[in-house]
Structure formats: structure tokens, C-alpha cells
């Protein structure tokens, strides 16, 4: 797919008519629990986008009469239309790959033991520090092209493979440049606290203090990130360190996110709910108390089934979380280690087949709740008048084909801000 200028990306005009169904969650906040399965389904639907913003959603028969000569008209011809996907957790800017580690893991090595030996996140950090701005930009640009073709119209991206001032800022600058140039909207997250780099080993508390004093304020001042994230895990950062880092981030005006309870339950979900994180992510090992706390909070539980799949772990307790009243989002966790994939089709399939999430819940989790997990549910994540014109035409007449056509990309046409990108 080719790139458009930032202006074009935000101001397309389009009419989609004769959709077998236009399907969307509704609202400007995350949908929780049973609300996640309540989709609006409009038969023989139509959507109008004007200057990048949705101006009509309804039946084709009731499409308001008017002058659509400035609009591109698409006949959806009996196919389904859904909102663009929001991938709310990725590490898309990085140098190098870790294909050897994948083989080691398949032979029984654990993710954490590889990291403890200086591999894992540390390996990608060495490669990212050595990569130039242009190299990071080019490789992430290709990844964004593929994501767009899979129907992702907004993506969150984390720094965290620099962990020094210079490389962290470079990763965030790359995301800013990509956001300006690529059709994709990128929500940038500062994740300097992804691990403790070799030069700070054993001085985790000092490293946290240094980030709070020396890096976060500059990231805030230059507007390089909207969120801050930390890997709260046994052997990485403790809940106390995470609390200190995220509290400082909130005070600087960032939204807080946390990698929580992935390998061990350290109380990360409880912490996220207590301090008002936008999202708590992974949660494979989240306790009953953690789930209850998330359900009672406005924190989105972001689940990453491709990571559990790739690490041969069990899946997060999605069914129990939704039944307890949580707002669940799904994301790919694209990164060069634990989940080297941007496959929304695989995410959809794993969620429905192994995590007992319904197709309706999964669609909400990948659209409106993903948008809430990046703080943008007011403007994206559903097909409603006033929201951005980010939507997808599928190859089939129903959203139910998304998990059913297992791991296949059935996105035929991507519309981003009213601008059309065809997959065929
Ligand atoms: O979300 N768990 C920590 N961070 C990433 C993995 C990063 C990596 O392995 O490079 C994750 O899975
Ligand atoms: Fe992650």
C-alpha cells in the first residue's frame, strides 16, 4: 500500500453502500462485561465519511439525498463493514531479530532464562542502539504497511529497546516521523522501564530514579509520548518500583500502562486498578482479586493471545474477566521476541477458539476497547457520526467470518480517515 500525505490521510470523502451489514460497538468509552457483546448491526447498511469524519451510518435505503460528487462511492456488494482495528499494544520500532531464540524456546528454553543470559530484550536493545534513525524508520514502515493491510488503522507503539536516553528518544522520534508520513495513526508510549540495561544491572532503583529525573520530563516536554509503560515482573521491576515510575508519569501528564502478571502474579493488576492505569496488559497469571479490581475500575484488561501462543503458555482468563465485568481489549504485542506477529486474524482465532471470547466480544475488544486502551475512544473504535472514518470492508457478508475463516486475512478494503486502501 502506498503512503498518503498527512493531510490526505485525515480528510477523505467516501460513501459505502449496500453492505450486507454494518457492524459496530457503540459509545465513547470501553464496553465492560456483558456490554462487550452488544453490537449494533445494520442490515443493507451504508456509511458516509466527509473530510475524514463519519457523517452518516444507517441503511442504504435511508442514505440522505445530497451531492456526493466529491465522494468516492464503494458498492460493498453484500459484504460486511466493521470499524478499523486498533492494535493497542506493540513494540513496532526495533533493530535486529531473534530467530535463534525462537528455536531455543521451542527446544525448551524459557523466555526469562534467555533474558537473564543477556538475550531477549537485551539482545534487541543492543541491535536497536546500533541502528540508525533511517534503519529503524524503514523497517517499522514496512511493518506498518503490513498492519494496514490487515485492517489495523491505529497502532500503539512502545519505546523500550534503548533504555538509554539517546536511543529511547530516537525510537520515539521514529514513531513521530512515521505517524506524520504513514496512513497509520501511531500512539507513542515511553517504555524506558522495559528491563534494566547491563550498565545499570543491580541498581534498579537508581535506574528508575534516573528515568524519572532525566528522561521522562524531556519526553513530556517534547510531546514525544502519550503514555508510559513498565514491565512489572519478578526479576524485572517490582510493584513498588512500578508504582514510583507510573506515579511520576501521571504527574507529568502521561497516561499509565503496565505489563502486569505475565509470568508470575506480582499484584500488577491490583496496582493498575489502584493508580488508574489506562490498561493492564498480559495478565496470564492475574489473581481473582486482580480481576475483581480491574472489573471495578476503568482500566482496560489488554490480552495478548499471540504472545501466550508463541511462548507456549496458557491463555489469560478472558472468559472469567468478561464475566466478572472487565473491559477486555485484544492486541498483537508485535515484538521481535515473544510475539513476532501483527496478525489480527490469528489474534481473533486464538481469542475465540482458546479464550472462549465470542466473535462479538472479540470485535469490541479489537476496536472500541482497543481505542479506550490508548485513550482515543472518543474519536475512533466505532462507526458513529462524529468519529473518524476508519473502517474495513470484509470479503464476506458477516463479521462472524473473522474467527471462522481461521487465521486468514479477510480484509478486502481499508478506509483510513475516508481514504481508501484496497488490498486487491
Ligand atoms: O510484551 N514482556 C515484555 N515485553 C514484551 C516482549 C519484548 C521482547 O521480548 O522483546 C512483551 O511480551
Ligand atoms: Fe509488550
Coordinates of C-alpha atoms and ligand atoms in Angstrom, one line a residue:
X1 CA 0.0 0.0 0.0
X2 CA 1.3 3.4 -0.8
X3 CA 1.5 6.3 1.6
X4 CA -0.5 9.4 1.5
X5 CA 0.3 12.8 2.9
X6 CA -0.9 13.5 6.4
X7 CA -3.5 15.9 5.1
X8 CA -4.9 13.3 2.8
X9 CA -4.9 10.7 5.5
X10 CA -7.2 12.8 7.6
X11 CA -9.7 14.2 5.1
X12 CA -11.1 11.7 2.7
X13 CA -14.7 11.6 1.4
X14 CA -16.4 8.3 0.8
X15 CA -19.8 6.6 0.6
X16 CA -20.1 2.9 1.2
X17 CA -23.4 1.4 0.3
X18 CA -25.1 -1.9 0.0
X19 CA -23.1 -3.5 2.8
X20 CA -24.7 -6.8 3.9
X21 CA -24.2 -5.5 7.4
X22 CA -22.5 -2.5 9.1
X23 CA -21.4 -3.9 12.4
X24 CA -20.1 -1.8 15.3
X25 CA -19.9 -1.5 19.1
X26 CA -21.1 2.0 20.2
X27 CA -20.0 4.6 22.7
X28 CA -17.1 6.7 23.6
X29 CA -15.7 4.6 26.5
X30 CA -14.7 0.9 26.8
X31 CA -17.5 -1.6 27.0
X32 CA -17.4 -3.8 30.1
X33 CA -18.6 -7.3 30.7
X34 CA -21.8 -8.2 29.0
X35 CA -21.9 -4.9 27.2
X36 CA -19.0 -6.2 25.1
X37 CA -21.3 -8.5 23.1
X38 CA -23.9 -5.8 22.3
X39 CA -23.1 -4.8 18.7
X40 CA -25.2 -2.6 16.5
X41 CA -25.9 -4.5 13.3
X42 CA -27.4 -2.6 10.4
X43 CA -28.6 -4.7 7.5
X44 CA -28.1 -3.4 4.0
X45 CA -26.0 -0.7 5.6
X46 CA -24.3 2.5 4.4
X47 CA -21.6 4.8 5.8
X48 CA -20.7 8.3 4.7
X49 CA -17.3 9.9 5.6
X50 CA -16.8 13.6 4.8
X51 CA -13.5 15.3 5.4
X52 CA -12.3 12.2 7.2
X53 CA -15.2 12.2 9.7
X54 CA -18.3 9.9 9.7
X55 CA -21.4 11.8 8.8
X56 CA -23.9 9.0 8.3
X57 CA -24.3 5.4 9.5
X58 CA -27.6 3.7 8.6
X59 CA -29.4 1.8 6.0
X60 CA -28.7 2.2 2.3
X61 CA -32.4 2.9 1.7
X62 CA -32.3 5.9 4.0
X63 CA -29.0 7.4 2.8
X64 CA -29.6 11.1 2.9
X65 CA -30.1 12.6 -0.6
X66 CA -27.3 15.1 -1.3
X67 CA -24.3 15.9 -3.5
X68 CA -21.8 13.2 -3.3
X69 CA -19.8 14.2 -6.3
X70 CA -16.7 14.8 -4.1
X71 CA -17.1 11.4 -2.6
X72 CA -15.6 8.1 -3.7
X73 CA -18.5 5.6 -3.9
X74 CA -17.9 2.0 -2.9
X75 CA -20.6 -0.6 -3.6
X76 CA -19.9 -3.1 -0.7
X77 CA -22.0 -5.6 -2.7
X78 CA -23.2 -7.8 0.1
X79 CA -20.1 -7.7 2.2
X80 CA -19.7 -6.7 5.9
X81 CA -18.3 -3.4 7.1
X82 CA -16.7 -3.1 10.5
X83 CA -14.6 -0.4 12.3
X84 CA -10.8 -0.4 11.7
X85 CA -8.9 -2.4 14.2
X86 CA -6.9 -0.7 17.0
X87 CA -3.8 -2.7 18.0
X88 CA -3.3 -1.2 21.4
X89 CA 0.0 -3.0 22.4
X90 CA 3.0 -3.3 20.1
X91 CA 6.8 -2.8 20.2
X92 CA 7.0 -1.9 16.5
X93 CA 10.2 0.0 16.3
X94 CA 13.3 -2.2 16.9
X95 CA 16.6 -3.3 15.4
X96 CA 17.6 -6.9 14.6
X97 CA 15.7 -10.2 15.0
X98 CA 15.9 -13.1 17.4
X99 CA 15.1 -16.1 15.3
X100 CA 17.8 -18.2 17.1
X101 CA 16.0 -17.6 20.4
X102 CA 12.8 -18.9 18.9
X103 CA 14.5 -22.2 18.2
X104 CA 15.9 -22.3 21.7
X105 CA 12.5 -21.7 23.2
X106 CA 11.0 -24.4 21.0
X107 CA 13.6 -26.8 22.4
X108 CA 12.6 -25.9 26.0
X109 CA 14.5 -22.8 27.0
X110 CA 12.3 -20.3 28.9
X111 CA 11.8 -16.7 27.8
X112 CA 13.1 -15.4 31.2
X113 CA 16.2 -17.6 31.2
X114 CA 17.2 -16.4 27.8
X115 CA 16.8 -12.8 29.0
X116 CA 18.8 -13.5 32.2
X117 CA 21.7 -14.8 30.0
X118 CA 21.8 -11.4 28.2
X119 CA 19.5 -12.3 25.3
X120 CA 15.8 -11.4 24.9
X121 CA 15.1 -7.7 25.4
X122 CA 18.8 -7.1 26.0
X123 CA 19.7 -8.6 22.6
X124 CA 17.2 -6.3 20.8
X125 CA 18.4 -3.4 22.9
X126 CA 22.0 -3.9 21.5
X127 CA 20.7 -4.1 18.0
X128 CA 18.4 -1.1 18.4
X129 CA 21.2 1.1 19.9
X130 CA 23.3 0.2 16.9
X131 CA 20.6 1.1 14.4
X132 CA 20.3 4.5 12.7
X133 CA 17.1 6.6 12.6
X134 CA 16.7 5.7 9.0
X135 CA 17.1 2.0 9.5
X136 CA 14.5 2.0 12.3
X137 CA 12.2 4.1 10.3
X138 CA 12.4 1.8 7.2
X139 CA 11.9 -1.5 9.0
X140 CA 9.0 -0.1 11.1
X141 CA 7.5 1.4 7.9
X142 CA 7.3 -2.0 6.3
X143 CA 5.6 -3.4 9.4
X144 CA 3.1 -0.6 9.3
X145 CA 2.3 -1.4 5.7
X146 CA 1.5 -5.0 6.6
X147 CA -0.6 -3.9 9.6
X148 CA -2.7 -1.6 7.5
X149 CA -3.3 -4.4 5.0
X150 CA -4.6 -6.5 8.0
X151 CA -7.1 -3.8 8.9
X152 CA -5.2 -2.1 11.7
X153 CA -5.9 1.7 11.4
X154 CA -4.4 2.8 14.7
X155 CA -1.5 1.3 16.5
X156 CA 0.2 1.9 19.8
X157 CA 4.0 1.6 19.7
X158 CA 6.4 1.5 22.7
X159 CA 10.0 2.5 23.0
X160 CA 12.0 0.4 25.4
X161 CA 14.7 -1.1 23.3
X162 CA 17.1 1.7 24.1
X163 CA 16.8 2.2 27.8
X164 CA 19.4 4.9 27.4
X165 CA 18.3 8.5 26.8
X166 CA 19.5 8.7 23.2
X167 CA 18.0 5.5 21.8
X168 CA 14.7 5.9 23.7
X169 CA 14.3 9.3 22.2
X170 CA 15.3 8.0 18.8
X171 CA 12.6 5.3 18.9
X172 CA 10.0 7.9 19.9
X173 CA 11.2 10.3 17.2
X174 CA 10.9 7.5 14.6
X175 CA 7.3 6.9 15.7
X176 CA 6.6 10.6 15.4
X177 CA 8.0 10.7 11.8
X178 CA 6.1 7.5 10.9
X179 CA 2.9 9.0 12.3
X180 CA 3.4 12.1 10.1
X181 CA 4.1 10.1 6.9
X182 CA 2.3 6.8 7.1
X183 CA -1.5 6.4 6.8
X184 CA -1.5 4.7 10.1
X185 CA -2.1 6.7 13.3
X186 CA 0.5 5.8 15.9
X187 CA 0.0 6.3 19.7
X188 CA 3.5 6.5 21.2
X189 CA 4.4 5.1 24.6
X190 CA 7.6 5.7 26.5
X191 CA 8.8 2.4 28.0
X192 CA 12.3 3.1 29.2
X193 CA 11.5 0.7 32.1
X194 CA 11.3 -2.4 29.8
X195 CA 14.3 -4.0 31.7
X196 CA 17.4 -2.9 33.5
X197 CA 20.2 -2.5 30.9
X198 CA 23.6 -4.0 31.5
X199 CA 25.2 -0.8 32.7
X200 CA 22.6 -0.4 35.4
X201 CA 22.4 -4.0 36.5
X202 CA 21.8 -4.4 40.2
X203 CA 20.9 -0.7 40.5
X204 CA 17.2 -0.9 39.5
X205 CA 16.1 1.7 42.0
X206 CA 18.7 4.2 40.7
X207 CA 17.8 3.4 37.1
X208 CA 14.1 4.2 37.9
X209 CA 15.1 7.4 39.6
X210 CA 17.3 8.4 36.6
X211 CA 14.5 7.8 34.1
X212 CA 12.1 9.8 36.3
X213 CA 14.5 12.7 36.6
X214 CA 16.3 12.7 33.3
X215 CA 14.3 11.1 30.5
X216 CA 10.5 11.3 31.3
X217 CA 10.5 15.1 31.7
X218 CA 12.2 15.5 28.3
X219 CA 9.8 13.1 26.7
X220 CA 6.9 15.1 28.2
X221 CA 8.3 18.5 27.2
X222 CA 8.8 17.5 23.6
X223 CA 5.4 15.7 23.4
X224 CA 7.1 12.5 22.2
X225 CA 4.8 10.1 24.0
X226 CA 1.2 10.0 25.3
X227 CA 1.6 7.0 27.7
X228 CA 4.3 5.5 29.9
X229 CA 4.7 1.7 30.4
X230 CA 6.7 -0.6 32.7
X231 CA 7.5 -4.3 32.8
X232 CA 6.3 -5.2 36.3
X233 CA 7.5 -8.8 36.7
X234 CA 9.6 -10.9 39.1
X235 CA 13.2 -10.4 38.1
X236 CA 12.4 -7.2 36.2
X237 CA 10.7 -4.4 38.1
X238 CA 8.8 -4.7 41.4
X239 CA 5.3 -3.3 42.0
X240 CA 6.9 -0.7 44.3
X241 CA 9.3 0.4 41.5
X242 CA 6.4 0.3 39.0
X243 CA 4.2 2.5 41.3
X244 CA 7.0 5.1 41.6
X245 CA 7.7 5.2 37.9
X246 CA 4.0 5.3 36.9
X247 CA 3.0 7.9 39.6
X248 CA 5.8 10.1 38.3
X249 CA 4.5 9.6 34.7
X250 CA 0.9 10.5 35.7
X251 CA 2.2 13.7 37.4
X252 CA 3.8 14.7 34.1
X253 CA 0.5 14.2 32.3
X254 CA 1.2 10.8 30.7
X255 CA -1.4 8.0 30.7
X256 CA -0.1 4.9 32.5
X257 CA 0.1 1.4 31.1
X258 CA 1.7 -1.7 32.7
X259 CA 2.9 -5.1 31.6
X260 CA 1.4 -7.0 34.5
X261 CA 1.2 -10.5 35.9
X262 CA 2.5 -12.2 32.8
X263 CA 4.8 -14.8 34.1
X264 CA 4.2 -14.5 37.9
X265 CA 1.4 -12.8 39.8
X266 CA 3.1 -9.9 41.4
X267 CA -0.1 -7.9 42.0
X268 CA 0.3 -5.9 38.9
X269 CA -3.4 -5.9 38.1
X270 CA -4.2 -4.6 41.6
X271 CA -1.7 -1.8 41.2
X272 CA -3.1 -0.9 37.7
X273 CA -6.6 -0.6 39.1
X274 CA -5.4 1.4 42.2
X275 CA -3.4 4.0 40.3
X276 CA -5.8 4.3 37.4
X277 CA -3.8 2.9 34.6
X278 CA -5.3 3.1 31.1
X279 CA -4.6 -0.5 30.6
X280 CA -3.0 -3.5 32.3
X281 CA -1.6 -5.9 29.8
X282 CA -0.8 -9.6 29.5
X283 CA -2.4 -10.8 32.8
X284 CA -1.9 -14.5 32.2
X285 CA -1.4 -15.0 35.9
X286 CA -3.7 -12.3 37.3
X287 CA -5.3 -13.4 40.6
X288 CA -9.1 -13.4 41.3
X289 CA -8.5 -10.2 43.4
X290 CA -6.7 -8.6 40.5
X291 CA -9.5 -9.5 38.1
X292 CA -12.1 -8.1 40.5
X293 CA -10.1 -4.9 41.0
X294 CA -9.9 -4.4 37.2
X295 CA -13.7 -5.1 36.9
X296 CA -14.4 -2.4 39.4
X297 CA -12.0 0.1 37.7
X298 CA -11.8 1.9 34.4
X299 CA -8.6 0.1 33.5
X300 CA -8.8 -2.0 30.3
X301 CA -7.5 -5.6 30.6
X302 CA -5.5 -5.9 27.4
X303 CA -4.9 -9.6 26.5
X304 CA -2.3 -10.7 24.0
X305 CA -3.1 -14.3 22.9
X306 CA -0.3 -14.4 20.2
X307 CA 2.3 -14.0 23.0
X308 CA 0.8 -16.9 25.0
X309 CA 0.7 -18.9 21.8
X310 CA 4.3 -18.1 20.8
X311 CA 5.6 -18.8 24.3
X312 CA 3.5 -22.0 24.6
X313 CA 1.9 -20.6 27.7
X314 CA -1.7 -20.9 28.8
X315 CA -4.0 -18.1 27.8
X316 CA -5.3 -15.3 30.1
X317 CA -8.6 -16.0 31.8
X318 CA -10.6 -13.9 29.3
X319 CA -13.9 -15.6 29.9
X320 CA -13.7 -15.0 33.6
X321 CA -12.6 -11.5 33.2
X322 CA -15.5 -10.6 30.9
X323 CA -18.0 -12.5 33.2
X324 CA -16.6 -10.5 36.2
X325 CA -17.3 -7.3 34.3
X326 CA -13.9 -6.3 33.0
X327 CA -13.4 -4.3 29.8
X328 CA -11.2 -6.5 27.7
X329 CA -9.1 -5.4 24.7
X330 CA -7.1 -7.7 22.4
X331 CA -3.8 -6.8 20.8
X332 CA -0.9 -8.5 18.9
X333 CA 2.1 -7.4 21.1
X334 CA 4.1 -7.3 17.9
X335 CA 7.8 -7.5 19.0
X336 CA 10.9 -9.4 17.9
X337 CA 10.9 -11.8 20.8
X338 CA 7.7 -13.1 22.5
X339 CA 5.3 -12.4 19.7
X340 CA 6.8 -11.7 16.3
X341 CA 3.5 -11.2 14.5
X342 CA 1.0 -8.5 13.7
X343 CA -1.7 -11.0 12.8
X344 CA -5.1 -9.8 13.8
X345 CA -6.6 -12.9 12.1
X346 CA -4.5 -15.1 14.4
X347 CA -5.4 -12.9 17.4
X348 CA -9.1 -13.2 16.5
X349 CA -8.9 -17.0 16.1
X350 CA -7.0 -17.7 19.3
X351 CA -9.3 -15.4 21.3
X352 CA -12.4 -17.2 20.1
X353 CA -11.1 -20.8 20.0
X354 CA -9.0 -20.9 23.1
X355 CA -10.0 -18.0 25.3
X356 CA -13.8 -18.5 24.9
X357 CA -14.3 -15.0 23.7
X358 CA -17.3 -14.7 21.3
X359 CA -16.9 -13.1 17.9
X360 CA -19.0 -10.1 19.1
X361 CA -16.7 -9.6 22.2
X362 CA -13.6 -10.1 20.1
X363 CA -14.7 -7.4 17.6
X364 CA -15.4 -5.0 20.5
X365 CA -12.0 -5.9 22.1
X366 CA -10.2 -5.1 18.8
X367 CA -12.0 -1.9 18.1
X368 CA -13.7 0.2 20.8
X369 CA -11.9 -1.3 23.7
X370 CA -8.6 -1.1 21.9
X371 CA -9.3 2.6 21.3
X372 CA -10.0 3.0 25.0
X373 CA -6.8 1.3 25.9
X374 CA -4.9 4.0 24.0
X375 CA -7.1 6.9 25.3
X376 CA -8.8 7.5 22.0
X377 CA -12.3 6.0 22.4
X378 CA -13.9 9.5 21.9
X379 CA -12.7 9.6 18.3
X380 CA -12.1 6.1 17.0
X381 CA -13.1 2.5 17.6
X382 CA -16.7 2.5 16.4
X383 CA -18.8 3.6 13.4
X384 CA -20.8 6.5 14.7
X385 CA -21.4 10.0 13.4
X386 CA -18.6 12.3 14.5
X387 CA -15.9 9.6 14.8
X388 CA -13.0 9.2 12.4
X389 CA -13.8 7.4 9.1
X390 CA -11.6 4.4 9.8
X391 CA -13.4 1.2 8.6
X392 CA -13.0 -2.1 6.8
X393 CA -14.9 -3.9 4.1
X394 CA -14.6 -7.6 4.6
X395 CA -14.6 -10.3 1.9
X396 CA -17.6 -12.0 3.5
X397 CA -21.2 -10.9 4.4
X398 CA -20.8 -11.3 8.2
X399 CA -18.3 -10.3 10.9
X400 CA -18.7 -13.9 12.1
X401 CA -16.2 -14.9 9.4
X402 CA -13.4 -13.1 11.3
X403 CA -12.7 -16.0 13.7
X404 CA -14.3 -18.7 11.5
X405 CA -12.0 -18.2 8.5
X406 CA -9.2 -19.3 10.7
X407 CA -6.1 -17.0 10.7
X408 CA -6.9 -15.7 7.2
X409 CA -6.9 -12.0 6.3
X410 CA -10.4 -11.3 5.1
X411 CA -10.0 -7.6 5.0
X412 CA -10.7 -6.5 1.4
X413 CA -10.7 -2.7 1.7
X414 CA -9.2 -0.5 4.4
X415 CA -10.6 3.0 4.7
X416 CA -8.5 5.3 6.9
X417 CA -9.8 8.8 7.5
X418 CA -12.1 8.4 4.5
X419 CA -9.1 7.5 2.2
X420 CA -9.4 4.1 0.5
X421 CA -6.6 1.5 0.5
X422 CA -7.5 -1.7 -1.4
X423 CA -6.0 -5.0 -0.6
X424 CA -6.7 -6.4 -4.0
Ligands
LIG1 O1 5.1 -7.6 25.9 N1 7.1 -8.7 28.3 C1 7.8 -7.8 28.0 N2 7.8 -7.1 26.8 C2 7.4 -7.7 25.6 C3 8.5 -8.6 25.0 C4 9.6 -7.8 24.5 C5 10.7 -8.7 23.9 O2 10.8 -9.9 24.2 O3 11.4 -8.1 23.1 C6 6.1 -8.3 25.7 O4 5.9 -9.5 25.5
LIG2 FE1 4.7 -5.8 25.4

